[in-house]
Coordinates of C-alpha atoms and ligand atoms in Angstrom, one line a residue:
X1 CA 13.6 43.2 7.5
X2 CA 11.8 39.9 7.7
X3 CA 8.2 40.7 7.2
X4 CA 7.4 37.5 5.4
X5 CA 7.2 34.7 7.9
X6 CA 6.0 31.5 6.3
X7 CA 4.6 28.8 8.5
X8 CA 6.9 25.8 8.8
X9 CA 5.7 22.5 7.3
X10 CA 7.5 19.8 9.1
X11 CA 5.4 17.0 7.5
X12 CA 6.7 17.7 4.1
X13 CA 10.3 17.8 5.3
X14 CA 10.0 14.4 6.8
X15 CA 8.8 12.7 3.7
X16 CA 10.5 14.9 1.2
X17 CA 12.5 12.6 -1.0
X18 CA 13.5 13.6 -4.5
X19 CA 10.9 16.2 -5.1
X20 CA 8.0 13.8 -5.6
X21 CA 4.5 15.2 -5.0
X22 CA 3.3 14.0 -1.6
X23 CA 0.2 12.5 -3.1
X24 CA 1.9 10.4 -5.8
X25 CA 4.0 7.4 -5.9
X26 CA 5.5 5.4 -8.7
X27 CA 4.6 1.8 -8.8
X28 CA 7.6 -0.5 -8.4
X29 CA 5.8 -3.2 -10.4
X30 CA 4.6 -1.5 -13.6
X31 CA 6.1 2.0 -13.2
X32 CA 2.7 3.7 -13.3
X33 CA 2.5 7.0 -11.6
X34 CA -0.3 6.5 -9.0
X35 CA -2.2 9.2 -7.2
X36 CA -2.9 8.4 -3.6
X37 CA -6.5 9.7 -3.9
X38 CA -8.5 6.5 -4.4
X39 CA -12.2 6.1 -4.6
X40 CA -13.5 4.1 -1.6
X41 CA -10.4 4.4 0.6
X42 CA -8.8 7.2 2.5
X43 CA -5.3 6.2 1.5
X44 CA -4.3 4.2 -1.5
X45 CA -1.4 2.0 -0.7
X46 CA -1.1 -0.2 -3.8
X47 CA -1.1 0.2 -7.5
X48 CA -4.6 0.0 -9.1
X49 CA -3.1 -1.5 -12.2
X50 CA -1.0 -4.4 -11.0
X51 CA -1.8 -4.2 -7.2
X52 CA 1.9 -4.1 -6.2
X53 CA 2.6 -2.2 -3.0
X54 CA 5.6 -0.9 -1.1
X55 CA 6.5 -2.0 2.5
X56 CA 5.9 1.3 4.2
X57 CA 3.4 1.7 7.0
X58 CA 1.3 4.8 6.8
X59 CA -1.7 3.4 8.6
X60 CA -0.4 3.7 12.2
X61 CA 0.7 7.3 13.0
X62 CA 4.1 7.4 14.5
X63 CA 5.0 3.9 13.6
X64 CA 8.3 4.1 11.8
X65 CA 9.1 0.5 12.2
X66 CA 8.3 -0.4 8.6
X67 CA 11.1 1.3 6.7
X68 CA 11.9 -1.8 4.7
X69 CA 10.6 -0.3 1.5
X70 CA 10.6 -3.8 0.0
X71 CA 8.3 -4.7 -2.9
X72 CA 5.0 -6.1 -1.7
X73 CA 3.1 -8.4 -4.1
X74 CA -0.5 -9.3 -3.8
X75 CA -0.9 -12.9 -2.6
X76 CA -4.6 -13.3 -2.5
X77 CA -8.0 -11.9 -1.7
X78 CA -9.9 -12.1 1.5
X79 CA -13.5 -11.2 2.1
X80 CA -14.6 -9.8 5.4
X81 CA -17.9 -10.1 7.1
X82 CA -19.5 -7.0 5.6
X83 CA -18.5 -8.1 2.1
X84 CA -15.5 -5.9 2.1
X85 CA -12.7 -7.2 -0.1
X86 CA -9.1 -6.9 1.1
X87 CA -5.9 -7.7 -0.7
X88 CA -3.3 -9.7 1.2
X89 CA 0.2 -8.4 0.4
X90 CA 3.5 -10.0 1.2
X91 CA 6.8 -8.2 1.3
X92 CA 9.4 -9.8 -1.0
X93 CA 12.2 -8.5 1.2
X94 CA 11.2 -9.4 4.7
X95 CA 8.2 -11.6 4.2
X96 CA 5.8 -9.6 6.3
X97 CA 2.1 -9.9 5.4
X98 CA -0.5 -7.1 5.5
X99 CA -4.1 -6.8 4.4
X100 CA -5.3 -3.7 2.5
X101 CA -8.7 -2.5 1.4
X102 CA -9.4 -2.6 -2.3
X103 CA -9.9 0.7 -4.0
X104 CA -12.8 1.5 -6.3
X105 CA -10.6 1.7 -9.4
X106 CA -8.4 -1.4 -8.8
X107 CA -8.0 -3.6 -11.8
X108 CA -11.0 -6.0 -11.7
X109 CA -9.3 -8.6 -13.9
X110 CA -6.2 -8.8 -11.6
X111 CA -8.5 -8.9 -8.6
X112 CA -10.5 -11.8 -10.0
X113 CA -7.4 -13.7 -10.9
X114 CA -6.2 -13.3 -7.3
X115 CA -9.5 -14.4 -5.9
X116 CA -9.4 -17.6 -7.9
X117 CA -5.9 -18.4 -7.1
X118 CA -5.6 -20.9 -4.3
X119 CA -2.9 -20.4 -1.7
X120 CA -0.2 -22.9 -2.3
X121 CA 1.5 -22.3 0.9
X122 CA -0.4 -23.4 4.1
X123 CA 2.0 -21.5 6.2
X124 CA 1.1 -18.3 4.5
X125 CA -2.6 -19.1 4.8
X126 CA -2.2 -19.6 8.5
X127 CA -0.3 -16.3 9.0
X128 CA -3.0 -14.5 7.0
X129 CA -5.4 -15.3 9.7
X130 CA -3.2 -13.5 12.2
X131 CA -3.0 -10.4 10.0
X132 CA -6.8 -10.3 9.5
Ligands
LIG1 ZN1 1.6 -1.2 -10.8
LIG2 ZN1 9.5 -5.6 4.2

């Protein structure tokens, strides 16, 4: 007799790797266990401590193109019209750039350092304009 019929959860199966909680990830930069619940954003996609991210694309539903999983390091800060700060990340494996909203508990010191750091590479600065 199979009276207990549990609803299937396909979503968890797709992302289920190694028994990690779905809402946590471990930072590849500083090994901090990071919760995805971030103040000020719907989805945290980088470490609040060192701002390192992973090259996986969660923002576009159904887009599985970005399975690179390379380490993405923060290159610089960009400020949008509304005064919204974004971090520019670049993947160390494939070189792809992306811009990400800053979360409310991101490390202010690291952010300030990034904002003050001039971009050494003009080519990257040019590509950033395309990303934004
Ligand atoms: Zn980190
Ligand atoms: Zn990549």
